[in-house]
mmCIF file of N, CA, C and O in Angstrom:
data_model
loop_
_atom_site.group_PDB
_atom_site.id
_atom_site.type_symbol
_atom_site.label_atom_id
_atom_site.label_comp_id
_atom_site.label_asym_id
_atom_site.label_seq_id
_atom_site.Cartn_x
_atom_site.Cartn_y
_atom_site.Cartn_z
ATOM 1 N N MET A 1 -25.470 111.708 9.331
ATOM 2 C CA MET A 1 -26.392 112.659 8.795
ATOM 3 C C MET A 1 -27.264 113.170 9.941
ATOM 4 O O MET A 1 -27.719 112.405 10.776
ATOM 5 N N VAL A 2 -27.496 114.462 9.952
ATOM 6 C CA VAL A 2 -28.352 115.076 10.958
ATOM 7 C C VAL A 2 -29.683 115.415 10.305
ATOM 8 O O VAL A 2 -29.727 115.995 9.219
ATOM 9 N N VAL A 3 -30.762 115.024 10.955
ATOM 10 C CA VAL A 3 -32.106 115.265 10.445
ATOM 11 C C VAL A 3 -32.871 116.067 11.488
ATOM 12 O O VAL A 3 -32.843 115.742 12.676
ATOM 13 N N ARG A 4 -33.520 117.116 11.045
ATOM 14 C CA ARG A 4 -34.364 117.914 11.939
ATOM 15 C C ARG A 4 -35.808 117.469 11.734
ATOM 16 O O ARG A 4 -36.344 117.547 10.627
ATOM 17 N N LEU A 5 -36.425 116.992 12.791
ATOM 18 C CA LEU A 5 -37.824 116.580 12.756
ATOM 19 C C LEU A 5 -38.663 117.809 13.061
ATOM 20 O O LEU A 5 -38.525 118.413 14.124
ATOM 21 N N LEU A 6 -39.511 118.185 12.125
ATOM 22 C CA LEU A 6 -40.245 119.441 12.233
ATOM 23 C C LEU A 6 -41.597 119.295 12.912
ATOM 24 O O LEU A 6 -41.957 120.100 13.773
ATOM 25 N N SER A 7 -42.371 118.296 12.499
ATOM 26 C CA SER A 7 -43.704 118.115 13.067
ATOM 27 C C SER A 7 -44.230 116.732 12.717
ATOM 28 O O SER A 7 -43.684 116.052 11.864
ATOM 29 N N CYS A 8 -45.302 116.365 13.370
ATOM 30 C CA CYS A 8 -45.986 115.105 13.084
ATOM 31 C C CYS A 8 -47.410 115.448 12.686
ATOM 32 O O CYS A 8 -48.149 116.030 13.470
ATOM 33 N N ASP A 9 -47.778 115.098 11.447
ATOM 34 C CA ASP A 9 -49.085 115.457 10.911
ATOM 35 C C ASP A 9 -50.128 114.352 11.038
ATOM 36 O O ASP A 9 -51.208 114.464 10.484
ATOM 37 N N ALA A 10 -49.810 113.291 11.753
ATOM 38 C CA ALA A 10 -50.766 112.189 11.910
ATOM 39 C C ALA A 10 -51.963 112.658 12.732
ATOM 40 O O ALA A 10 -51.820 113.448 13.670
ATOM 41 N N ALA A 11 -53.148 112.154 12.371
ATOM 42 C CA ALA A 11 -54.361 112.524 13.101
ATOM 43 C C ALA A 11 -54.275 112.081 14.565
ATOM 44 O O ALA A 11 -54.622 112.831 15.471
ATOM 45 N N LYS A 12 -53.817 110.855 14.786
ATOM 46 C CA LYS A 12 -53.611 110.330 16.135
ATOM 47 C C LYS A 12 -52.210 109.736 16.197
ATOM 48 O O LYS A 12 -52.025 108.542 15.957
ATOM 49 N N PRO A 13 -51.209 110.550 16.508
ATOM 50 C CA PRO A 13 -49.837 110.034 16.529
ATOM 51 C C PRO A 13 -49.645 108.979 17.620
ATOM 52 O O PRO A 13 -50.137 109.127 18.737
ATOM 53 N N ASN A 14 -48.962 107.920 17.261
ATOM 54 C CA ASN A 14 -48.682 106.826 18.186
ATOM 55 C C ASN A 14 -47.331 107.095 18.852
ATOM 56 O O ASN A 14 -46.287 106.896 18.244
ATOM 57 N N LYS A 15 -47.360 107.553 20.094
ATOM 58 C CA LYS A 15 -46.135 107.929 20.805
ATOM 59 C C LYS A 15 -45.156 106.769 20.914
ATOM 60 O O LYS A 15 -43.957 106.946 20.753
ATOM 61 N N ARG A 16 -45.671 105.591 21.170
ATOM 62 C CA ARG A 16 -44.804 104.424 21.335
ATOM 63 C C ARG A 16 -44.087 104.096 20.026
ATOM 64 O O ARG A 16 -42.891 103.815 20.021
ATOM 65 N N SER A 17 -44.789 104.161 18.905
ATOM 66 C CA SER A 17 -44.166 103.879 17.606
ATOM 67 C C SER A 17 -43.124 104.916 17.248
ATOM 68 O O SER A 17 -42.066 104.591 16.729
ATOM 69 N N ILE A 18 -43.425 106.168 17.529
ATOM 70 C CA ILE A 18 -42.485 107.237 17.215
ATOM 71 C C ILE A 18 -41.225 107.099 18.062
ATOM 72 O O ILE A 18 -40.112 107.155 17.539
ATOM 73 N N SER A 19 -41.367 106.914 19.360
ATOM 74 C CA SER A 19 -40.179 106.805 20.216
ATOM 75 C C SER A 19 -39.381 105.547 19.889
ATOM 76 O O SER A 19 -38.149 105.568 19.926
ATOM 77 N N SER A 20 -40.064 104.474 19.535
ATOM 78 C CA SER A 20 -39.363 103.248 19.140
ATOM 79 C C SER A 20 -38.550 103.471 17.863
ATOM 80 O O SER A 20 -37.404 103.035 17.763
ATOM 81 N N LEU A 21 -39.145 104.165 16.890
ATOM 82 C CA LEU A 21 -38.423 104.466 15.653
ATOM 83 C C LEU A 21 -37.217 105.365 15.930
ATOM 84 O O LEU A 21 -36.125 105.120 15.412
ATOM 85 N N LEU A 22 -37.407 106.396 16.747
ATOM 86 C CA LEU A 22 -36.297 107.299 17.065
ATOM 87 C C LEU A 22 -35.150 106.557 17.735
ATOM 88 O O LEU A 22 -33.980 106.787 17.420
ATOM 89 N N GLU A 23 -35.483 105.673 18.651
ATOM 90 C CA GLU A 23 -34.451 104.888 19.335
ATOM 91 C C GLU A 23 -33.726 103.979 18.344
ATOM 92 O O GLU A 23 -32.507 103.822 18.409
ATOM 93 N N GLU A 24 -34.463 103.406 17.406
ATOM 94 C CA GLU A 24 -33.891 102.481 16.436
ATOM 95 C C GLU A 24 -32.974 103.171 15.426
ATOM 96 O O GLU A 24 -31.904 102.664 15.108
ATOM 97 N N ILE A 25 -33.375 104.337 14.931
ATOM 98 C CA ILE A 25 -32.623 104.966 13.842
ATOM 99 C C ILE A 25 -31.545 105.930 14.320
ATOM 100 O O ILE A 25 -30.626 106.235 13.568
ATOM 101 N N SER A 26 -31.642 106.416 15.544
ATOM 102 C CA SER A 26 -30.695 107.417 16.030
ATOM 103 C C SER A 26 -29.421 106.775 16.550
ATOM 104 O O SER A 26 -29.448 105.689 17.116
ATOM 105 N N ASP A 27 -28.326 107.487 16.368
ATOM 106 C CA ASP A 27 -27.034 107.037 16.881
ATOM 107 C C ASP A 27 -26.936 107.355 18.368
ATOM 108 O O ASP A 27 -26.919 108.520 18.763
ATOM 109 N N GLY A 28 -26.929 106.314 19.211
ATOM 110 C CA GLY A 28 -26.697 106.488 20.639
ATOM 111 C C GLY A 28 -27.834 107.109 21.416
ATOM 112 O O GLY A 28 -27.597 107.762 22.431
ATOM 113 N N LEU A 29 -29.065 106.929 20.988
ATOM 114 C CA LEU A 29 -30.209 107.504 21.684
ATOM 115 C C LEU A 29 -30.863 106.422 22.548
ATOM 116 O O LEU A 29 -31.206 105.354 22.062
ATOM 117 N N SER A 30 -31.013 106.707 23.822
ATOM 118 C CA SER A 30 -31.624 105.739 24.731
ATOM 119 C C SER A 30 -33.147 105.789 24.620
ATOM 120 O O SER A 30 -33.715 106.727 24.045
ATOM 121 N N ASN A 31 -33.800 104.813 25.203
ATOM 122 C CA ASN A 31 -35.259 104.755 25.197
ATOM 123 C C ASN A 31 -35.844 105.973 25.900
ATOM 124 O O ASN A 31 -36.809 106.577 25.426
ATOM 125 N N TYR A 32 -35.265 106.345 27.016
ATOM 126 C CA TYR A 32 -35.739 107.508 27.777
ATOM 127 C C TYR A 32 -35.618 108.789 26.949
ATOM 128 O O TYR A 32 -36.541 109.600 26.903
ATOM 129 N N ASP A 33 -34.468 108.964 26.299
ATOM 130 C CA ASP A 33 -34.265 110.156 25.467
ATOM 131 C C ASP A 33 -35.211 110.170 24.276
ATOM 132 O O ASP A 33 -35.714 111.225 23.885
ATOM 133 N N ALA A 34 -35.466 109.004 23.686
ATOM 134 C CA ALA A 34 -36.391 108.914 22.558
ATOM 135 C C ALA A 34 -37.799 109.318 22.987
ATOM 136 O O ALA A 34 -38.503 110.007 22.245
ATOM 137 N N GLN A 35 -38.198 108.920 24.181
ATOM 138 C CA GLN A 35 -39.522 109.305 24.683
ATOM 139 C C GLN A 35 -39.595 110.808 24.909
ATOM 140 O O GLN A 35 -40.615 111.439 24.601
ATOM 141 N N ASP A 36 -38.519 111.387 25.447
ATOM 142 C CA ASP A 36 -38.478 112.839 25.656
ATOM 143 C C ASP A 36 -38.564 113.589 24.326
ATOM 144 O O ASP A 36 -39.302 114.570 24.208
ATOM 145 N N LEU A 37 -37.801 113.139 23.330
ATOM 146 C CA LEU A 37 -37.822 113.797 22.031
ATOM 147 C C LEU A 37 -39.184 113.654 21.358
ATOM 148 O O LEU A 37 -39.649 114.577 20.678
ATOM 149 N N THR A 38 -39.843 112.530 21.566
ATOM 150 C CA THR A 38 -41.185 112.332 21.018
ATOM 151 C C THR A 38 -42.154 113.336 21.623
ATOM 152 O O THR A 38 -42.957 113.950 20.904
ATOM 153 N N GLU A 39 -42.085 113.530 22.928
ATOM 154 C CA GLU A 39 -42.952 114.514 23.590
ATOM 155 C C GLU A 39 -42.692 115.917 23.063
ATOM 156 O O GLU A 39 -43.626 116.682 22.808
ATOM 157 N N ILE A 40 -41.425 116.265 22.896
ATOM 158 C CA ILE A 40 -41.070 117.595 22.386
ATOM 159 C C ILE A 40 -41.616 117.782 20.978
ATOM 160 O O ILE A 40 -42.199 118.816 20.647
ATOM 161 N N LEU A 41 -41.438 116.765 20.133
ATOM 162 C CA LEU A 41 -41.927 116.827 18.757
ATOM 163 C C LEU A 41 -43.443 116.975 18.713
ATOM 164 O O LEU A 41 -43.975 117.807 17.972
ATOM 165 N N LEU A 42 -44.144 116.204 19.513
ATOM 166 C CA LEU A 42 -45.608 116.261 19.505
ATOM 167 C C LEU A 42 -46.150 117.536 20.140
ATOM 168 O O LEU A 42 -47.299 117.918 19.884
ATOM 169 N N ASP A 43 -45.331 118.212 20.948
ATOM 170 C CA ASP A 43 -45.725 119.505 21.500
ATOM 171 C C ASP A 43 -45.552 120.633 20.488
ATOM 172 O O ASP A 43 -45.950 121.762 20.745
ATOM 173 N N GLY A 44 -44.927 120.323 19.340
ATOM 174 C CA GLY A 44 -44.809 121.313 18.269
ATOM 175 C C GLY A 44 -43.430 121.894 18.064
ATOM 176 O O GLY A 44 -43.264 122.776 17.217
ATOM 177 N N ASP A 45 -42.447 121.449 18.803
ATOM 178 C CA ASP A 45 -41.092 121.957 18.641
ATOM 179 C C ASP A 45 -40.273 120.996 17.783
ATOM 180 O O ASP A 45 -40.464 119.782 17.823
ATOM 181 N N ALA A 46 -39.343 121.557 17.011
ATOM 182 C CA ALA A 46 -38.463 120.737 16.172
ATOM 183 C C ALA A 46 -37.366 120.113 17.029
ATOM 184 O O ALA A 46 -36.935 120.696 18.027
ATOM 185 N N VAL A 47 -36.942 118.920 16.644
ATOM 186 C CA VAL A 47 -35.835 118.240 17.313
ATOM 187 C C VAL A 47 -34.863 117.745 16.254
ATOM 188 O O VAL A 47 -35.248 117.487 15.112
ATOM 189 N N GLU A 48 -33.595 117.629 16.632
ATOM 190 C CA GLU A 48 -32.574 117.131 15.722
ATOM 191 C C GLU A 48 -32.057 115.795 16.221
ATOM 192 O O GLU A 48 -31.829 115.628 17.419
ATOM 193 N N ILE A 49 -31.898 114.868 15.267
ATOM 194 C CA ILE A 49 -31.321 113.569 15.590
ATOM 195 C C ILE A 49 -30.227 113.270 14.581
ATOM 196 O O ILE A 49 -30.223 113.798 13.472
ATOM 197 N N SER A 50 -29.311 112.421 14.976
ATOM 198 C CA SER A 50 -28.235 111.986 14.105
ATOM 199 C C SER A 50 -28.480 110.529 13.737
ATOM 200 O O SER A 50 -28.710 109.692 14.620
ATOM 201 N N ILE A 51 -28.452 110.239 12.437
ATOM 202 C CA ILE A 51 -28.626 108.864 11.983
ATOM 203 C C ILE A 51 -27.421 108.466 11.145
ATOM 204 O O ILE A 51 -26.786 109.312 10.506
ATOM 205 N N SER A 52 -27.099 107.179 11.156
ATOM 206 C CA SER A 52 -25.957 106.712 10.380
ATOM 207 C C SER A 52 -26.316 106.704 8.902
ATOM 208 O O SER A 52 -27.467 106.486 8.522
ATOM 209 N N ASP A 53 -25.331 106.949 8.048
ATOM 210 C CA ASP A 53 -25.565 107.016 6.613
ATOM 211 C C ASP A 53 -26.039 105.680 6.053
ATOM 212 O O ASP A 53 -26.831 105.640 5.119
ATOM 213 N N GLY A 54 -25.604 104.573 6.621
ATOM 214 C CA GLY A 54 -26.031 103.264 6.164
ATOM 215 C C GLY A 54 -27.485 102.971 6.479
ATOM 216 O O GLY A 54 -28.106 102.116 5.864
ATOM 217 N N ASN A 55 -28.040 103.693 7.436
ATOM 218 C CA ASN A 55 -29.413 103.475 7.896
ATOM 219 C C ASN A 55 -30.361 104.552 7.374
ATOM 220 O O ASN A 55 -31.542 104.538 7.684
ATOM 221 N N SER A 56 -29.855 105.479 6.565
ATOM 222 C CA SER A 56 -30.626 106.674 6.237
ATOM 223 C C SER A 56 -31.874 106.406 5.409
ATOM 224 O O SER A 56 -32.925 106.985 5.680
ATOM 225 N N SER A 57 -31.815 105.542 4.416
ATOM 226 C CA SER A 57 -33.000 105.343 3.570
ATOM 227 C C SER A 57 -34.144 104.704 4.345
ATOM 228 O O SER A 57 -35.300 105.126 4.227
ATOM 229 N N SER A 58 -33.862 103.695 5.152
ATOM 230 C CA SER A 58 -34.930 103.072 5.937
ATOM 231 C C SER A 58 -35.414 104.010 7.043
ATOM 232 O O SER A 58 -36.598 104.004 7.396
ATOM 233 N N ALA A 59 -34.514 104.827 7.583
ATOM 234 C CA ALA A 59 -34.904 105.789 8.617
ATOM 235 C C ALA A 59 -35.869 106.826 8.047
ATOM 236 O O ALA A 59 -36.906 107.117 8.655
ATOM 237 N N LEU A 60 -35.564 107.354 6.884
ATOM 238 C CA LEU A 60 -36.424 108.358 6.275
ATOM 239 C C LEU A 60 -37.765 107.754 5.860
ATOM 240 O O LEU A 60 -38.807 108.396 5.982
ATOM 241 N N ARG A 61 -37.753 106.522 5.413
ATOM 242 C CA ARG A 61 -38.986 105.822 5.073
ATOM 243 C C ARG A 61 -39.865 105.652 6.312
ATOM 244 O O ARG A 61 -41.081 105.862 6.271
ATOM 245 N N GLY A 62 -39.256 105.300 7.425
ATOM 246 C CA GLY A 62 -39.999 105.152 8.677
ATOM 247 C C GLY A 62 -40.600 106.460 9.151
ATOM 248 O O GLY A 62 -41.725 106.494 9.653
ATOM 249 N N LEU A 63 -39.862 107.558 8.979
ATOM 250 C CA LEU A 63 -40.388 108.867 9.366
ATOM 251 C C LEU A 63 -41.592 109.244 8.515
ATOM 252 O O LEU A 63 -42.597 109.744 9.027
ATOM 253 N N ARG A 64 -41.496 109.002 7.217
ATOM 254 C CA ARG A 64 -42.630 109.308 6.333
ATOM 255 C C ARG A 64 -43.845 108.451 6.681
ATOM 256 O O ARG A 64 -44.979 108.925 6.651
ATOM 257 N N LYS A 65 -43.612 107.194 7.026
ATOM 258 C CA LYS A 65 -44.706 106.282 7.372
ATOM 259 C C LYS A 65 -45.477 106.775 8.597
ATOM 260 O O LYS A 65 -46.690 106.623 8.682
ATOM 261 N N LEU A 66 -44.767 107.402 9.531
ATOM 262 C CA LEU A 66 -45.400 107.928 10.746
ATOM 263 C C LEU A 66 -45.862 109.376 10.590
ATOM 264 O O LEU A 66 -46.234 110.023 11.570
ATOM 265 N N SER A 67 -45.829 109.896 9.355
ATOM 266 C CA SER A 67 -46.281 111.267 9.030
ATOM 267 C C SER A 67 -45.470 112.324 9.758
ATOM 268 O O SER A 67 -46.011 113.323 10.230
ATOM 269 N N ILE A 68 -44.162 112.110 9.838
ATOM 270 C CA ILE A 68 -43.273 113.076 10.473
ATOM 271 C C ILE A 68 -42.567 113.868 9.381
ATOM 272 O O ILE A 68 -41.905 113.296 8.515
ATOM 273 N N ASP A 69 -42.754 115.192 9.411
ATOM 274 C CA ASP A 69 -42.067 116.072 8.467
ATOM 275 C C ASP A 69 -40.644 116.297 8.966
ATOM 276 O O ASP A 69 -40.424 116.491 10.165
ATOM 277 N N TYR A 70 -39.694 116.301 8.040
ATOM 278 C CA TYR A 70 -38.294 116.436 8.416
ATOM 279 C C TYR A 70 -37.534 117.207 7.353
ATOM 280 O O TYR A 70 -38.035 117.414 6.244
ATOM 281 N N GLU A 71 -36.334 117.650 7.723
ATOM 282 C CA GLU A 71 -35.402 118.221 6.762
ATOM 283 C C GLU A 71 -34.020 117.725 7.105
ATOM 284 O O GLU A 71 -33.681 117.547 8.266
ATOM 285 N N MET A 72 -33.233 117.460 6.065
ATOM 286 C CA MET A 72 -31.865 116.964 6.260
ATOM 287 C C MET A 72 -30.935 118.154 6.456
ATOM 288 O O MET A 72 -31.003 119.128 5.693
ATOM 289 N N MET A 73 -30.106 118.070 7.477
ATOM 290 C CA MET A 73 -29.209 119.157 7.810
ATOM 291 C C MET A 73 -27.843 118.986 7.172
ATOM 292 O O MET A 73 -27.241 119.916 6.730
ATOM 293 N N LYS A 74 -27.315 117.758 7.149
ATOM 294 C CA LYS A 74 -25.975 117.517 6.605
ATOM 295 C C LYS A 74 -26.035 116.381 5.641
ATOM 296 O O LYS A 74 -26.740 115.461 5.757
#
């Protein structure tokens, strides 16, 4: 499943938590890439990640917990 991360509405977004979640839920995403995607997201641009279908419910729950708006692509 491909998910487009649109924005982060948290008052004080925790970069480390966001990049850790992205690394955990994404298929084949390294720590360095997760940090880059976190910076892009917090700068206001949308990013797309691929997550496995077996991990989708916990992944989406984690995104909501961190106040990240998203839309499912596939």
